[in-house]
CSV table of C-alpha atoms in Angstrom, one decimal:
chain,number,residue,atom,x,y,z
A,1,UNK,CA,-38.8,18.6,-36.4
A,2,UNK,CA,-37.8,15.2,-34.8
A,3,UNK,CA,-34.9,14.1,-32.7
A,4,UNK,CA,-32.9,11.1,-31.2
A,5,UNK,CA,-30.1,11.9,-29.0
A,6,UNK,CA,-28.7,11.5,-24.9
A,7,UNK,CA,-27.3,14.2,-23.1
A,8,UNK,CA,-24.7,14.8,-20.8
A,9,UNK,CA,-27.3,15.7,-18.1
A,10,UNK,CA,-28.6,12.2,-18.4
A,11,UNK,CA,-31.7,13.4,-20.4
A,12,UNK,CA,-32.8,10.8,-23.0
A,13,UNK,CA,-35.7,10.7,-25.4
A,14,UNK,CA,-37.1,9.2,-28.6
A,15,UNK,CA,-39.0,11.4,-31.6
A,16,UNK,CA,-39.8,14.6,-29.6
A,17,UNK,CA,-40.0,18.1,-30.4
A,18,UNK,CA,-37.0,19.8,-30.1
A,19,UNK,CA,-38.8,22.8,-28.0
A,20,UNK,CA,-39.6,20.0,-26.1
A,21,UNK,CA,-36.4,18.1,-25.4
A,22,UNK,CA,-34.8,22.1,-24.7
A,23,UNK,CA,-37.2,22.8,-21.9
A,24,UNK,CA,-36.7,19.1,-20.1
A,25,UNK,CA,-32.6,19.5,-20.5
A,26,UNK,CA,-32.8,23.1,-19.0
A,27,UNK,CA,-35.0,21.3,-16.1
A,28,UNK,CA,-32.8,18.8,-16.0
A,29,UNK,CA,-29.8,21.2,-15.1
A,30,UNK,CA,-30.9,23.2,-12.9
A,31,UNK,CA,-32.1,20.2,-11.0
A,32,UNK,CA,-28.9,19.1,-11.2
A,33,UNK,CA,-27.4,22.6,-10.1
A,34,UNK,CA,-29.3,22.7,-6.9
A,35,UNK,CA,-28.6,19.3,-5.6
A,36,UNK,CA,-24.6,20.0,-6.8
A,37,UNK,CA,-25.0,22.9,-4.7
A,38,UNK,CA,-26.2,21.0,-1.4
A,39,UNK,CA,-23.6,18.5,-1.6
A,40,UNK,CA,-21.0,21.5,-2.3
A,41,UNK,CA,-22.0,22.6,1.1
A,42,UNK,CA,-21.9,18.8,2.7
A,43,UNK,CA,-18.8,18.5,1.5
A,44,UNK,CA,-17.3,21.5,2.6
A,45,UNK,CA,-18.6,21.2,6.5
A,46,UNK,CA,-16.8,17.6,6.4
A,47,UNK,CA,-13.4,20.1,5.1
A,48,UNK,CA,-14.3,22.4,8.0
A,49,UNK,CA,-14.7,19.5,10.3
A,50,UNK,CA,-11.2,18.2,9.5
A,51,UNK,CA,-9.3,21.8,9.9
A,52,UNK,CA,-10.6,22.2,13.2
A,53,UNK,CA,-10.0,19.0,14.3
A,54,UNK,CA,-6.1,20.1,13.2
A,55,UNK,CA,-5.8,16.8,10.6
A,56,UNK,CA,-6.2,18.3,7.5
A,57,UNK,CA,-3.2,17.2,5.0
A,58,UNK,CA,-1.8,20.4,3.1
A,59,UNK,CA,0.6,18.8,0.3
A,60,UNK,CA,4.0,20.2,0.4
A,61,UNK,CA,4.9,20.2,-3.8
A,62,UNK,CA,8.2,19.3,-3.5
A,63,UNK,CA,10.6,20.5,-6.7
A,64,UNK,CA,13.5,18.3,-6.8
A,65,UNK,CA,14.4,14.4,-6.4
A,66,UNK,CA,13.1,12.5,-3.7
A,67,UNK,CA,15.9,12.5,-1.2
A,68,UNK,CA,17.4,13.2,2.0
A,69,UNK,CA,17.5,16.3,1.2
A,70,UNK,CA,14.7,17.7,-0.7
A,71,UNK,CA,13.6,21.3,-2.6
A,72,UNK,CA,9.8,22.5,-1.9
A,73,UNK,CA,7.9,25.1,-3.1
A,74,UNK,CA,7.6,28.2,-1.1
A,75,UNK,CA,11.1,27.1,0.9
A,76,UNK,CA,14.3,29.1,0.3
A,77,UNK,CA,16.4,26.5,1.8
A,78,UNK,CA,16.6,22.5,1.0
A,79,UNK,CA,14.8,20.9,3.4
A,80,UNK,CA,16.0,17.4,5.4
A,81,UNK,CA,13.8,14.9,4.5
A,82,UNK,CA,12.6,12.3,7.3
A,83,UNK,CA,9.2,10.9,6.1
A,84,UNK,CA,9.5,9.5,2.8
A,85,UNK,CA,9.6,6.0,2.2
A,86,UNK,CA,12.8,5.6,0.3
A,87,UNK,CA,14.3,3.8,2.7
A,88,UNK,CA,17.4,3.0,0.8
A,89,UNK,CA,17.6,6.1,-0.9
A,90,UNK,CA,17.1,4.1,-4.7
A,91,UNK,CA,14.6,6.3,-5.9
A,92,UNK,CA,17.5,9.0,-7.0
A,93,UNK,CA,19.9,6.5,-7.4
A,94,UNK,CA,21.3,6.8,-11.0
A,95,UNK,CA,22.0,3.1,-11.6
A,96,UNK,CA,18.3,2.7,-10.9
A,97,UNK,CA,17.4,5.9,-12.7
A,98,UNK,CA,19.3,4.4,-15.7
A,99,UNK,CA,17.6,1.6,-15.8
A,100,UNK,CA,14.4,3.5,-16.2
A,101,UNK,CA,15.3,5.4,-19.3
A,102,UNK,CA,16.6,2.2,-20.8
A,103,UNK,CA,13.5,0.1,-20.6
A,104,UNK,CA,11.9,3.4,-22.2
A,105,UNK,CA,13.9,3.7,-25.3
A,106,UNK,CA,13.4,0.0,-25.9
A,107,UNK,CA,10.0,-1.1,-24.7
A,108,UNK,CA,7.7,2.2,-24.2
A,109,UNK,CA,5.9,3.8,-22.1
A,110,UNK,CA,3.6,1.7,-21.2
A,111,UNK,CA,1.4,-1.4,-22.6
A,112,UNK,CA,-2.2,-0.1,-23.2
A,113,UNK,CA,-3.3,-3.2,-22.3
A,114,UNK,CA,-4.3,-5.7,-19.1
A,115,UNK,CA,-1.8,-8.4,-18.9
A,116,UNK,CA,-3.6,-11.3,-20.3
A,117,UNK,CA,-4.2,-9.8,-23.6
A,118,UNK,CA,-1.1,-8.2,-25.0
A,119,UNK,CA,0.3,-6.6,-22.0
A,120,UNK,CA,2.9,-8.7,-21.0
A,121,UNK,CA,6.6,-8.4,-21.7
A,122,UNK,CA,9.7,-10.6,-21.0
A,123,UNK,CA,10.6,-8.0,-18.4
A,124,UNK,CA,7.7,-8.5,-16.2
A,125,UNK,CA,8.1,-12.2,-16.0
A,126,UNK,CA,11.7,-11.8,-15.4
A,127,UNK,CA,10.9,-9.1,-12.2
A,128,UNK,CA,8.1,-11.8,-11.1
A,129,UNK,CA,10.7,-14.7,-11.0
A,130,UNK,CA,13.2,-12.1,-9.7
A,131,UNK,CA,10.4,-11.5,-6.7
A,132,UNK,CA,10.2,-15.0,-6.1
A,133,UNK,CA,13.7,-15.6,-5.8
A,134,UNK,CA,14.3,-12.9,-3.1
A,135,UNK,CA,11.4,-14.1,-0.9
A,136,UNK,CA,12.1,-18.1,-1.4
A,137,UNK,CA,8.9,-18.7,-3.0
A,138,UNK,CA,7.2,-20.5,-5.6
A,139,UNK,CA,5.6,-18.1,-8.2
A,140,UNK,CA,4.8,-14.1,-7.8
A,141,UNK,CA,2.3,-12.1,-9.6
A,142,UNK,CA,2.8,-7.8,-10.3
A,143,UNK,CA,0.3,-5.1,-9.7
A,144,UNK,CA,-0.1,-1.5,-10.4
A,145,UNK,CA,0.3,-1.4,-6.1
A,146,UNK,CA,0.5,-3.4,-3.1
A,147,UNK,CA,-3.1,-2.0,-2.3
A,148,UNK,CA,-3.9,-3.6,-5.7
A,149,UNK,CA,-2.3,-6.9,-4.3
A,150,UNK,CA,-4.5,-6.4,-0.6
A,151,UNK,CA,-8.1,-5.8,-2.6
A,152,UNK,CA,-7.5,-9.4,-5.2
A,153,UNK,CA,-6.2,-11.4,-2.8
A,154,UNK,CA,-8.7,-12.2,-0.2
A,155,UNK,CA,-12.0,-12.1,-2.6
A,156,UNK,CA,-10.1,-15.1,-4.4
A,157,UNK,CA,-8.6,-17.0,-1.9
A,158,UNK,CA,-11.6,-17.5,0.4
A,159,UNK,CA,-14.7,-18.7,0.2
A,160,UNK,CA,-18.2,-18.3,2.4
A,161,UNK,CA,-16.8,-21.3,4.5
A,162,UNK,CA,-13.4,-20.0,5.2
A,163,UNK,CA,-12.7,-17.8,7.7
A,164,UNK,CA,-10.0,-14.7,8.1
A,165,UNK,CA,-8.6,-13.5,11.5
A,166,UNK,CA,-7.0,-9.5,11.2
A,167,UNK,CA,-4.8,-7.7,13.4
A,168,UNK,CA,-7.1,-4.9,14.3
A,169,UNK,CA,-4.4,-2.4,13.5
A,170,UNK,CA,-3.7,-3.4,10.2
A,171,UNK,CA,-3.4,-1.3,7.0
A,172,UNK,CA,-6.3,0.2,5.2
A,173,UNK,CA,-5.6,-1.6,2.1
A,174,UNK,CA,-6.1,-5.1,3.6
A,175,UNK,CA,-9.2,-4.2,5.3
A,176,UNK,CA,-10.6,-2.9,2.5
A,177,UNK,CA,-9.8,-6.2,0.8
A,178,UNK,CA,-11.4,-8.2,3.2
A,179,UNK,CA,-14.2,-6.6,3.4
A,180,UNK,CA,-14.5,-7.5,-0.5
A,181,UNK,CA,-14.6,-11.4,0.4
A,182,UNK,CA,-17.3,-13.8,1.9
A,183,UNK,CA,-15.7,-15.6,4.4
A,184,UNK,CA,-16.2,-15.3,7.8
A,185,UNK,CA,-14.9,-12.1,9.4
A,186,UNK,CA,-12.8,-12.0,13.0
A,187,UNK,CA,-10.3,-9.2,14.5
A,188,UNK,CA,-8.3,-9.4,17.0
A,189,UNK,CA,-6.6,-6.8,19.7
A,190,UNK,CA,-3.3,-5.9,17.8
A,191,UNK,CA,-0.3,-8.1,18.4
A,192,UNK,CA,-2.7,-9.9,21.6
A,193,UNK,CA,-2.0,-13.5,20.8
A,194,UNK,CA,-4.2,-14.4,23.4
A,195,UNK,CA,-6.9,-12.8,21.8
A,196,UNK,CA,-5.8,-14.0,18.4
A,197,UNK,CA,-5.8,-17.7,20.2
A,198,UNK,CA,-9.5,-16.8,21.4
A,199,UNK,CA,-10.7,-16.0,17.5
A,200,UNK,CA,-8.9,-19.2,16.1
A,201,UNK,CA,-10.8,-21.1,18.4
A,202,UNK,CA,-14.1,-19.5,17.6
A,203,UNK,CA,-13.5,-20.1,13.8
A,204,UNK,CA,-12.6,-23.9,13.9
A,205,UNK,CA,-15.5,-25.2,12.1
A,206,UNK,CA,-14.1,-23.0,9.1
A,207,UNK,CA,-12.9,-25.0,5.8
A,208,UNK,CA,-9.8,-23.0,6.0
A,209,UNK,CA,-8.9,-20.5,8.1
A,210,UNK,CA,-6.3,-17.3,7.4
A,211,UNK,CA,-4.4,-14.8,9.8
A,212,UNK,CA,-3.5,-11.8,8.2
A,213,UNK,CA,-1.5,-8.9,9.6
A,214,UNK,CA,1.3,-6.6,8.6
A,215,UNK,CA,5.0,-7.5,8.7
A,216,UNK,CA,5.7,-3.6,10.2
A,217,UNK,CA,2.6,-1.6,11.3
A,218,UNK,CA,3.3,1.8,9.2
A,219,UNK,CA,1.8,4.1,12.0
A,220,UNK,CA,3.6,3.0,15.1
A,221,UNK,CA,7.0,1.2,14.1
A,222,UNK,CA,6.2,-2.0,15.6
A,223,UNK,CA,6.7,-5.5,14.6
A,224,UNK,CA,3.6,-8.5,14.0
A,225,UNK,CA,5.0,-11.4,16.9
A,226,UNK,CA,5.9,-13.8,13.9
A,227,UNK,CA,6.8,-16.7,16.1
A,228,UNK,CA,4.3,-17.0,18.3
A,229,UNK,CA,1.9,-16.5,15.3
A,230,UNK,CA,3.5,-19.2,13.9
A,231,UNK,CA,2.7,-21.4,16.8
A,232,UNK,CA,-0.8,-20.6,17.2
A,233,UNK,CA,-0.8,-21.0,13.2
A,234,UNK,CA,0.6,-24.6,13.7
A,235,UNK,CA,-2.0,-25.4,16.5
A,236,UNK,CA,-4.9,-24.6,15.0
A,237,UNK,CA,-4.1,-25.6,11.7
A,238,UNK,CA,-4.1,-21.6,9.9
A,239,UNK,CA,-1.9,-20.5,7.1
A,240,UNK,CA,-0.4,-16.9,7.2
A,241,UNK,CA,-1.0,-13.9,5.2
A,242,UNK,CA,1.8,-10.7,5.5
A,243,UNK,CA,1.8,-7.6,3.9
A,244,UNK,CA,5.6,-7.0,3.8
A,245,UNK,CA,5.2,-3.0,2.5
A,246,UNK,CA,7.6,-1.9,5.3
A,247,UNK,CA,9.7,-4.1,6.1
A,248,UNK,CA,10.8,-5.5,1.6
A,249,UNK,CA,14.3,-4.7,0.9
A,250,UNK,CA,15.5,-3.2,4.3
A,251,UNK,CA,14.3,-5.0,7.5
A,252,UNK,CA,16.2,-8.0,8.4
A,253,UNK,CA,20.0,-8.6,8.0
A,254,UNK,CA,19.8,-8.7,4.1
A,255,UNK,CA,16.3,-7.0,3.5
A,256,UNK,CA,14.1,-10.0,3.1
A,257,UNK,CA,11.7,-8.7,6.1
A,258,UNK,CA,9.8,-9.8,8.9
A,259,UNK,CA,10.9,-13.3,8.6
A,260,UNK,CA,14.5,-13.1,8.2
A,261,UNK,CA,14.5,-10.2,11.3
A,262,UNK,CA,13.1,-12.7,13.8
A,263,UNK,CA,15.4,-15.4,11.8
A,264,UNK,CA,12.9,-17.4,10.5
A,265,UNK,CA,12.4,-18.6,6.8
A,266,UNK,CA,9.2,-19.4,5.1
A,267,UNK,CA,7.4,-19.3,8.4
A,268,UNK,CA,4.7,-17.2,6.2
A,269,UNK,CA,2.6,-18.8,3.0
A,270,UNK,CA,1.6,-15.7,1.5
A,271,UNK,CA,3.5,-12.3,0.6
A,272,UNK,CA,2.0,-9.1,-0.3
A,273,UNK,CA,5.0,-6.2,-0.7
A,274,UNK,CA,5.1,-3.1,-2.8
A,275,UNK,CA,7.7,-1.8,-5.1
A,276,UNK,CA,7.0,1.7,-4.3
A,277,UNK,CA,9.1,2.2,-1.2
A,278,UNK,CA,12.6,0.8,-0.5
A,279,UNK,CA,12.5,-0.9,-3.9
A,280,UNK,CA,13.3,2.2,-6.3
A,281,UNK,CA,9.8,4.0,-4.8
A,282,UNK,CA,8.3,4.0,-8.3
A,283,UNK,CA,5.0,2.2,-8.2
A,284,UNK,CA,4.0,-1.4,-8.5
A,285,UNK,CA,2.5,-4.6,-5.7
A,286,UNK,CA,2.7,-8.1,-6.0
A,287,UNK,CA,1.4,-11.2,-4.1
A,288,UNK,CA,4.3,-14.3,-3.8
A,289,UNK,CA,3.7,-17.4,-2.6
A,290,UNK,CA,2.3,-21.1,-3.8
A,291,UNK,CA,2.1,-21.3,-7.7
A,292,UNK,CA,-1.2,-22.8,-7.3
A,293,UNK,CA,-2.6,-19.9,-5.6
A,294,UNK,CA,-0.7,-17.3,-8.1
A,295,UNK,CA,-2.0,-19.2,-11.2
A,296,UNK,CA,-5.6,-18.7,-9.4
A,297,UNK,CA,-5.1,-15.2,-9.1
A,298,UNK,CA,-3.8,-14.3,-12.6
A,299,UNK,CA,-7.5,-16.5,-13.6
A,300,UNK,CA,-9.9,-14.3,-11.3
A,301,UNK,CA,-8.2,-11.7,-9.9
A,302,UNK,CA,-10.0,-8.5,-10.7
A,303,UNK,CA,-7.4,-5.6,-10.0
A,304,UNK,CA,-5.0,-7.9,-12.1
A,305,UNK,CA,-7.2,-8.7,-14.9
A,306,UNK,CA,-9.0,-5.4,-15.5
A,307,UNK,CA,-5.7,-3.1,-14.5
A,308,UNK,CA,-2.9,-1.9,-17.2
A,309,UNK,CA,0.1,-3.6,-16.8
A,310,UNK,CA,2.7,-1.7,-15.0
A,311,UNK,CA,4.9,0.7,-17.6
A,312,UNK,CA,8.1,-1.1,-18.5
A,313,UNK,CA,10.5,2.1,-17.2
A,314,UNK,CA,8.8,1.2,-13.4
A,315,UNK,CA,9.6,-2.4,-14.1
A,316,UNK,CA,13.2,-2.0,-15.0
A,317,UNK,CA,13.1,0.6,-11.8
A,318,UNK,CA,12.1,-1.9,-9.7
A,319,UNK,CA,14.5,-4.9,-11.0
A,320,UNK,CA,17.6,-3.0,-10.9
A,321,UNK,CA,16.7,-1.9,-7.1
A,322,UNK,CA,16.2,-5.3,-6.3
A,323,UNK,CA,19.1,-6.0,-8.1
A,324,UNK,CA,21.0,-3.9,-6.0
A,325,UNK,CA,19.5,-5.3,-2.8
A,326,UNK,CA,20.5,-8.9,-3.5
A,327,UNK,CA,23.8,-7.8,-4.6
A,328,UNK,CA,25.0,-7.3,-1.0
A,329,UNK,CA,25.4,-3.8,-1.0
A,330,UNK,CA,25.0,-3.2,2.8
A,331,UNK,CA,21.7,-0.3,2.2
A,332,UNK,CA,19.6,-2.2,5.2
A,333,UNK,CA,23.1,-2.5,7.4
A,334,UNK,CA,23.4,1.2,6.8
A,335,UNK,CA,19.4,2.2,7.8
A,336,UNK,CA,19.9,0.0,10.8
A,337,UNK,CA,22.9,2.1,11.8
A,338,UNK,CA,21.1,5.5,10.9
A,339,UNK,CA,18.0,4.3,12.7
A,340,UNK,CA,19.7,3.5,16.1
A,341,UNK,CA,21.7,6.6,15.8
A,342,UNK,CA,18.1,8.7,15.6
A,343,UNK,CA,16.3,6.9,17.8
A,344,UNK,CA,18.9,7.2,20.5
A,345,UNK,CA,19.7,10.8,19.8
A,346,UNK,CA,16.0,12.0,20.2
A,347,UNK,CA,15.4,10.0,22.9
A,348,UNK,CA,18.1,11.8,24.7
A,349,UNK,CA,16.7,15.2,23.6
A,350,UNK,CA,13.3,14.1,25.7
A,351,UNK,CA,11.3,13.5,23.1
A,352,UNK,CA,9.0,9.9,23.3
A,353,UNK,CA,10.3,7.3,20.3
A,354,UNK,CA,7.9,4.9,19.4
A,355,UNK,CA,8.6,1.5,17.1
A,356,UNK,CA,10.2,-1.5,17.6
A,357,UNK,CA,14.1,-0.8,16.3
A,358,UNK,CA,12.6,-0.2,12.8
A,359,UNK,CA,13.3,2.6,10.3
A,360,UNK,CA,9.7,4.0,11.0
A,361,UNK,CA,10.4,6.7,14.3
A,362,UNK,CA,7.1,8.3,15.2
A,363,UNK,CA,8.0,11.1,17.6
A,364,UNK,CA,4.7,10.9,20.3
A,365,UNK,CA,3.5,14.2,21.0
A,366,UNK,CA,0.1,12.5,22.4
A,367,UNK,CA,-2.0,15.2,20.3
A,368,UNK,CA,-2.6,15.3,16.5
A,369,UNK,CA,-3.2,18.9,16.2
A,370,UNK,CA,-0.3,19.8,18.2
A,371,UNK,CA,1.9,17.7,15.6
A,372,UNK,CA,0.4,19.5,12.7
A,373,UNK,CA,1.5,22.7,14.6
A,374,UNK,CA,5.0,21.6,15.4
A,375,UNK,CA,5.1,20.6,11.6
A,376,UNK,CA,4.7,23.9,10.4
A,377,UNK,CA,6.7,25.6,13.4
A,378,UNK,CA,9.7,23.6,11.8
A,379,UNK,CA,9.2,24.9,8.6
A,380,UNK,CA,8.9,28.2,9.9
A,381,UNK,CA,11.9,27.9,11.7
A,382,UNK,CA,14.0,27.2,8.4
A,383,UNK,CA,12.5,30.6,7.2
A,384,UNK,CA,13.4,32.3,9.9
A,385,UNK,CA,17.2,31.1,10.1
């Protein structure tokens, strides 16, 4: 008796005996099993690794809205909330949870399809312009997230002959997308213009050359010098690159970011910003900037191409959020109130405030294991009241 078939365990074969073709899957398995088995145990030294270095991340399952103040699992008592980012509080707000279950009676769930084939609905054009409009650009483009944005960005915009210059400091997501294109790479000492001058003058032969750095770096609370970018942008001939992620919505006098907070406007040619923190916390990225460049990306950008569009319910999230934002409802007056208030009373208590007068406080206990501890002392301290 003959057989043509593939298995799961990779084993394929043409017109053999079925003892046969038995005997080699069996092989095949336990083959499999052992070397399953090693990297079991690989894996779980690089787990032990992390516990006693006192950085392994236990996820709290929280059972309620996200909000200031919050239900988890385990908890008897609501716990206050400090470390999302909902920095407006829009991700329970019930205009903007409204607007969710609207766009789901009307246009779905979701698309089942990339963009460029049948994906695209009037809403997502609308948010796009919407996005433009806030930021004073040309053209915007959506993705599933702002990581999404950071990894088709760079891989488009620049070739072999062009150069990029990073803030050594900044996020993951944009160093993982630069490390996707071929120009030439250079980092700088974070927020060290001098170094940043050094790198610019190192790259000069470059076609075109790019500084990129966060708006707000996420870990410390402090602010990218804008202006004297700018200047050392202007000297050496160098367009800018932000990622906006912590600063969209909230930072600056009406929430329009780094820019506006050091009061200057379209200092910066490109924007990447998510939708999945101040801006209704649902999910969703985008890139803003020249419509030249965002025509180019919806052509060869692969996260955007080859990605699902993003459900209509996060769209209609995001635009009412947005909505809200430009509506002059005084949300990043109020943060800037609550974060001065913090950051001045826990500076009085003795404890060591980090940032630069932004939302994001990191309390500096100078040891990571000892602020996993405290962590869990806090908790156990709501148990015990």
């Amino acid at each position: 008796m003959f057989h043509t078939a593939a298995g799961r365990s990779g084993c394929r074969w043409l017109l053999v005996k079925k003892d046969f073709v038995q005997g080699v899957c069996s092989l095949g398995r336990r083959s499999n099993s052992n070397a399953l088995a090693a990297a079991r145990q690989l894996l779980e030294n690089e787990l032990e690794s992390i516990r006693q270095a006192g950085t392994f991340k236990n996820e709290r399952v929280i059972t309620s809205k996200q909000a200031v103040s919050v239900q988890v699992q385990g908890q008897l008592q609501p716990l206050l909330n400090f470390c999302a980012n909902n920095y407006l509080g829009l991700s329970g707000h019930p205009d903007v949870i409204e607007a969710g279950k609207e766009a789901l009676d009307r246009y779905g769930a979701g698309l089942s399809s990339v963009r460029f084939i049948c994906g695209t609905q009037d809403i997502h054009k609308t948010l796009e312009k919407k996005i433009a409009e806030f930021h004073g650009r040309e053209d915007a483009i959506l993705y599933p997230s702002c990581f999404d944005a950071n990894a088709g960005l760079f891989e488009v915009l620049l070739s072999p002959d062009d150069a990029v210059i990073s803030d050594e400091l900044n996020h993951a997501s944009i160093i993982d997308g630069i490390r996707l294109c071929k120009a030439k790479k250079f980092r700088y000492k974070h927020k060290d213009m001098a170094d940043l001058e050094e790198k610019l003058k190192e790259s000069q032969n470059a076609r075109m050359r790019l500084i990129v750095t966060d708006g707000v770096f996420s870990m410390d609370g402090n602010v990218a010098p804008l202006k004297e970018i700018g200047q050392l942008a202007d000297q050496y001939q160098s367009m800018i690159f932000i990622d906006e992620c912590h600063a969209t919505g909230f930072f600056g006098v009406t929430g329009r970011g780094t820019e506006e907070y050091f009061g200057l406007t379209n200092r910066v040619d490109i924007i990447n910003s998510t939708l999945g923190k101040a801006l209704g916390g649902a999910a969703g990225g985008y890139t803003t900037g020249p419509k030249e460049l965002i025509h180019l990306l919806r052509q060869r950008s692969r996260p955007y191409l080859f990605s699902n569009s993003l459900p209509p319910p996060v769209v209609a999230v995001a635009q009412k959020a947005l909505e809200l934002v430009m509506g002059g409802s005084g949300l990043s007056q109020k943060v800037a109130a609550n974060t001065a208030r913090f950051r001045q009373g826990m500076s009085s208590a003795g404890f060591q405030i980090m940032g630069e007068n932004h939302p994001i406080c990191p309390v500096f206990l100078g040891d990571a294991k000892l602020a996993a501890t405290m962590a869990e002392k806090m908790l156990d301290y709501i148990d015990d009241r």
